[in-house]
Coordinates of C-alpha atoms and ligand atoms in Angstrom, one line a residue:
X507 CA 20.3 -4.2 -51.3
X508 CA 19.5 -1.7 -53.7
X509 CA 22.9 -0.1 -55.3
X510 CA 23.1 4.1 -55.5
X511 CA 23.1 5.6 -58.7
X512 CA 24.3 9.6 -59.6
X513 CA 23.0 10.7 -62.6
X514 CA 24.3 14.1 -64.1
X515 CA 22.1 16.3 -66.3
X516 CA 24.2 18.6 -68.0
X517 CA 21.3 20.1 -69.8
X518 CA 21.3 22.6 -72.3
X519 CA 25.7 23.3 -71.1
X520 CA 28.9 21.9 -72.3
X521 CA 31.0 22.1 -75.7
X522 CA 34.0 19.7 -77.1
X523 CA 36.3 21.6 -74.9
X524 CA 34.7 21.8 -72.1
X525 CA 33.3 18.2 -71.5
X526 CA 36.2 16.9 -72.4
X527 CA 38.1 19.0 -69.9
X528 CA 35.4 17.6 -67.0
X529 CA 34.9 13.7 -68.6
X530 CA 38.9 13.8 -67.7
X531 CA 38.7 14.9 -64.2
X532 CA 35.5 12.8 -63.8
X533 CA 37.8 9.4 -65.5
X534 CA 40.8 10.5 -63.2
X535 CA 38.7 10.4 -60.3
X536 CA 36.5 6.9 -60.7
X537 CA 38.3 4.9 -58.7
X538 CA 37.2 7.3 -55.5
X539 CA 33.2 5.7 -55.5
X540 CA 31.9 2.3 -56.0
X541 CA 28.1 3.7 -56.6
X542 CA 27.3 3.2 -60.6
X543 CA 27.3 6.4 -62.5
X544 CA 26.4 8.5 -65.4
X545 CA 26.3 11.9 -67.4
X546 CA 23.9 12.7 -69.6
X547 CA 24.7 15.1 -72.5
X548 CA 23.0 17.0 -75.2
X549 CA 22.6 14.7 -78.4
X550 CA 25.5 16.0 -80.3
X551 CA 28.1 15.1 -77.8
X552 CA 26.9 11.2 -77.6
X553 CA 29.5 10.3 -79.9
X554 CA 32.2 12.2 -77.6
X555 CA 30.8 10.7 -74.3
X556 CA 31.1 7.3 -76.6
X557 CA 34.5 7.7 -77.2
X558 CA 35.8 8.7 -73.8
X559 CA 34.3 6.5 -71.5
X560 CA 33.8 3.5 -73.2
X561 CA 36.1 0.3 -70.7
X562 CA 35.4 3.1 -67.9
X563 CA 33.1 3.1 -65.1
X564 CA 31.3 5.7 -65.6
X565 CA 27.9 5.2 -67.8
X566 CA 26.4 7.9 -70.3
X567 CA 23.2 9.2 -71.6
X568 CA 21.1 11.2 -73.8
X569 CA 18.2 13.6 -72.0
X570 CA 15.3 12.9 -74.2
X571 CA 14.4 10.6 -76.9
X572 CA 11.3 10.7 -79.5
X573 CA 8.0 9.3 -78.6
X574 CA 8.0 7.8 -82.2
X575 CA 10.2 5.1 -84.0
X576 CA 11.4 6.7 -87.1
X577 CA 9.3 9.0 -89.8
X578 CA 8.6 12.8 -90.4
X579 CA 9.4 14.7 -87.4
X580 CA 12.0 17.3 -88.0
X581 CA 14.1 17.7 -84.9
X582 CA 13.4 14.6 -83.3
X583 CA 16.0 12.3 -82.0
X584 CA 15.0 8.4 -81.8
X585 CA 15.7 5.7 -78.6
X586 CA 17.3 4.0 -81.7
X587 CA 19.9 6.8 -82.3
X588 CA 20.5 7.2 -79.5
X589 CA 21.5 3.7 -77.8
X590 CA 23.5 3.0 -81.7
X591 CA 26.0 5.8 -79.0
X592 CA 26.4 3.3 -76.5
X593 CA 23.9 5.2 -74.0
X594 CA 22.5 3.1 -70.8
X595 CA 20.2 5.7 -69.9
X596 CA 17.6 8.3 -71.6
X597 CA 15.9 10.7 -69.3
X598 CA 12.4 11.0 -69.9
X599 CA 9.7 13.5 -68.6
X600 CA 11.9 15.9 -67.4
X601 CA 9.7 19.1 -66.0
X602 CA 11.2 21.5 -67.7
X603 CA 10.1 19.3 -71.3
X604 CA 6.8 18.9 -69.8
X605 CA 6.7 22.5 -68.7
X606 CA 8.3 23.8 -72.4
X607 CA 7.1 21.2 -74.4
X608 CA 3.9 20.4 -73.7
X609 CA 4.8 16.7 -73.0
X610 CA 1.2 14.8 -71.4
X611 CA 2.2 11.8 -69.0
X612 CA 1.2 9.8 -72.1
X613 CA 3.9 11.3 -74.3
X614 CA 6.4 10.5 -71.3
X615 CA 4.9 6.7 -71.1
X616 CA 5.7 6.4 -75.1
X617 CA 9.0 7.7 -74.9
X618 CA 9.8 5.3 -71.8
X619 CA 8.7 2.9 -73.7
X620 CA 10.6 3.8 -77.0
X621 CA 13.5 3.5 -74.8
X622 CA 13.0 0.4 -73.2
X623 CA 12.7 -1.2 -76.9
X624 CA 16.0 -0.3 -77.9
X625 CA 17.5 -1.4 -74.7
X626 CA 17.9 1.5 -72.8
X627 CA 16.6 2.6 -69.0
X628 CA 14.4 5.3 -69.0
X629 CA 15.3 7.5 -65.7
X630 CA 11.6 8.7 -66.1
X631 CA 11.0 11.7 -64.3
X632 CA 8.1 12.8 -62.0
X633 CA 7.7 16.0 -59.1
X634 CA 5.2 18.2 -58.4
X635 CA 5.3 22.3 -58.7
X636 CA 5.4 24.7 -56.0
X637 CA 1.7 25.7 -56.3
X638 CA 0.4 21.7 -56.2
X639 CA 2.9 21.0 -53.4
X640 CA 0.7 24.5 -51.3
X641 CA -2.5 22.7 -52.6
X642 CA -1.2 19.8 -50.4
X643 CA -1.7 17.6 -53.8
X644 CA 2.1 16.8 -54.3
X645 CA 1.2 12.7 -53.7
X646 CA -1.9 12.8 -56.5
X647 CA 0.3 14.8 -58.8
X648 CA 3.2 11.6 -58.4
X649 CA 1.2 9.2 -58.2
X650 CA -0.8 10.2 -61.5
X651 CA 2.4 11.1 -63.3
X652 CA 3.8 7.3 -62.5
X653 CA 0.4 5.6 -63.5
X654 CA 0.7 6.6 -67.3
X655 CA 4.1 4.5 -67.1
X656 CA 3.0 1.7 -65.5
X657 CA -0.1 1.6 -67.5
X658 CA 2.0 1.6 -71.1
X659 CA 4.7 -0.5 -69.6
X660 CA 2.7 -3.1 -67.7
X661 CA 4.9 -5.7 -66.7
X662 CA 8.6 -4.1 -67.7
X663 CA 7.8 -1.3 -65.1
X664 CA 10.5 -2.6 -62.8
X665 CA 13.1 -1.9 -65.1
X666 CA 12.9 1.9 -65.4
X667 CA 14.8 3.9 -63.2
X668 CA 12.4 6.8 -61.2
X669 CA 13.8 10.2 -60.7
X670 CA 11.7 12.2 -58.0
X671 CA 12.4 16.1 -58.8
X672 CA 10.0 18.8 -57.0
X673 CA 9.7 21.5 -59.9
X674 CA 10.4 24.0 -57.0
X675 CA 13.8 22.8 -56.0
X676 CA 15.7 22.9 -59.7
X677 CA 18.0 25.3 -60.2
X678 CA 16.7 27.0 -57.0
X679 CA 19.2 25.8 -54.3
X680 CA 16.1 24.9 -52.3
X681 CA 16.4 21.8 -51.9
X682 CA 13.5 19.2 -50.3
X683 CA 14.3 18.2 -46.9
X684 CA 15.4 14.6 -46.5
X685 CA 12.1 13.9 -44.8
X686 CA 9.9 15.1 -47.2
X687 CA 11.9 13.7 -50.2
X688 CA 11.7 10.7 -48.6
X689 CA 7.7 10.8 -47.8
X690 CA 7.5 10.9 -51.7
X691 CA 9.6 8.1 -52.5
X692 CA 8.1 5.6 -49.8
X693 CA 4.7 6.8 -52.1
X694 CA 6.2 6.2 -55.3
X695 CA 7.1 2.9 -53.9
X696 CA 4.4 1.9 -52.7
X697 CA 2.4 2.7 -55.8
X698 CA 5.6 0.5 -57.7
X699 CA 4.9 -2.1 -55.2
X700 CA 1.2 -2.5 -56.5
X701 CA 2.2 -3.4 -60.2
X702 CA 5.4 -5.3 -59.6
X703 CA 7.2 -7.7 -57.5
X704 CA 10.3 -6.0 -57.7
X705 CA 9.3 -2.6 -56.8
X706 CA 12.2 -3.3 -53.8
X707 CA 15.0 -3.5 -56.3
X708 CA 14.4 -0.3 -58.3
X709 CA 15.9 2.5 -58.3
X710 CA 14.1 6.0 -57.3
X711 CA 16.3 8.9 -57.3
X712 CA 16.3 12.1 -55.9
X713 CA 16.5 15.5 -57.6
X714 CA 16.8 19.1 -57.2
X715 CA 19.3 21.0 -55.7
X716 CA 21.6 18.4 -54.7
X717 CA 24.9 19.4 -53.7
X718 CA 28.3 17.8 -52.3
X719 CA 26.8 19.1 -48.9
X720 CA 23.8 18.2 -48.8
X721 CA 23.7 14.6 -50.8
X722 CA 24.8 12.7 -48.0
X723 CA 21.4 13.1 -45.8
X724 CA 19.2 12.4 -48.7
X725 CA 20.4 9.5 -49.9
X726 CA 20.5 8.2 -46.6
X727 CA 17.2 7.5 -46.9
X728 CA 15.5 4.6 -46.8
X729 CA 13.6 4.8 -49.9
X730 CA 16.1 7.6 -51.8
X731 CA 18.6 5.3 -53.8
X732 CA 20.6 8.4 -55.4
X733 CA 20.1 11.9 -57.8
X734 CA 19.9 13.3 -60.4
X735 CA 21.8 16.3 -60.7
X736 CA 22.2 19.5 -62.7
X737 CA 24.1 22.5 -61.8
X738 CA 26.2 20.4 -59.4
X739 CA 27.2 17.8 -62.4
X740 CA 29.2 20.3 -64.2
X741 CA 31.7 21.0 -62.0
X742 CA 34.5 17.9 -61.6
X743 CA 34.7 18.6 -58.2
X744 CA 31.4 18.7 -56.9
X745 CA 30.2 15.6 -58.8
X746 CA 33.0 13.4 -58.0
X747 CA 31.8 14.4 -53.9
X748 CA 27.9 13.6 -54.6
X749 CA 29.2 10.2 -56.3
X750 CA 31.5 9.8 -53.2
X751 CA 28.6 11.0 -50.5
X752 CA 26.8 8.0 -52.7
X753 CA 28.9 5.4 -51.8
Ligands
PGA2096 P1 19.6 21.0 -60.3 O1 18.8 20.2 -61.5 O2 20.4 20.0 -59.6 O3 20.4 22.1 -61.0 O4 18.5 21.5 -59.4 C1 18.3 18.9 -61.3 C2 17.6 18.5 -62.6 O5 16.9 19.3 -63.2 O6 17.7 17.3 -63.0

């Protein structure tokens, strides 16, 4: 039995003040789920979320790392530094970094695998864009974007965590149905399932548009095992209900 995980992306939002106004309603209300989860925060508040929820039960997170170890590349941020802030999890591949960025599935791979070194899970992100999904190519784009991972992770592939995000439902409040969410994860599976045995105990996650009303049906799911969640992960309120509709 695979356990849920809720993942918040706070993105480009938050301040001192603020995140320490919702890390308190979040620590006041843990006791209300049993799922596992986790916030990740831009890199200057790691130290904060450090700080705060260390002995909690709440996990935290940065929402990139470098592909590279160290060396001369102003601006980058390392899986090093960032795990020396106690994070679990780095978000890789994100679309709007391989939409803004330029970041290749390679790039995506490296950085996974950057993370993995330093003893973090990569929640590495995959999802096709509106046009691709009318082309009827949403399960190539997946199934490509996956393959550079397993291919530069070979056998540690099961211990990445999968996010599933349609470009077309973030930020939109169109969310996928839980039918077609879930058609993509039973083919992300399956493709897991060809490189590892333990494709049944990972974690694929669900993301875009996910809301206190609507979390319930998708991760109901058989192959949906949580989200990842943006605009809905920085109110108190609505992320302590997604954590709840988790489990
Ligand atoms: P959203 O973002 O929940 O605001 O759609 C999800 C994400 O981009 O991770």
């Amino acid at each position: 039995m695979r356990r849920k995980l809720v993942v918040g992306n706070w993105k480009l939002n938050g301040s001192l003040a603020a995140n320490a106004a919702l890390l308190d309603s979040l620590l006041r209300e843990q006791g209300s789920w049993t799922c596992d989860a986790a916030v990740c925060a831009p890199y200057p508040y790691l130290a904060q979320l450090n700080e705060r929820l260390i002995g909690s039960t709440l996990n935290w997170g940065a929402q990139d790392c470098s592909a590279h170890e160290s060396g001369a590349y102003t601006g980058e941020v390392s899986a090093a530094m960032v795990a020396e802030f106690g994070c679990r999890y780095v978000i890789v591949g994100h679309s709007e970094r391989r939409a803004m960025h330029g970041e290749s599935d390679q790039i995506v791979a490296d950085k996974a695998k950057r993370a993995l070194a330093h003893g973090l899970t990569p929640i590495v992100c995959v999802g096709e864009t509106l046009a691709e999904r009318e082309a009827g190519v949403t399960d190539e784009i997946v199934k490509r974007q996956i393959s550079a991972v397993i291919h530069t992770l070979a056998h540690c592939i099961s211990q990445i965590v999968v996010a599933y995000e349609p470009v077309w439902a973030i930020g939109t409040g169109r969310t996928a149905s839980p039918d077609e969410a879930q058609a993509v994860h039973h083919v992300l599976r399956a493709k897991l399932h060809a490189a590892t045995e333990r494709a049944d105990a990972m974690q694929i996650l669900y993301g875009g548009s996910v809301k206190a009303d609507n979390a319930a049906t998708l991760f109901a799911q058989a192959d949906i095992d949580g989200g990842l969640i943006g605009g809905a992960a920085l109110k108190a309120a609505d992320f302590v209900a997604i954590c709840r509709a988790a489990g």
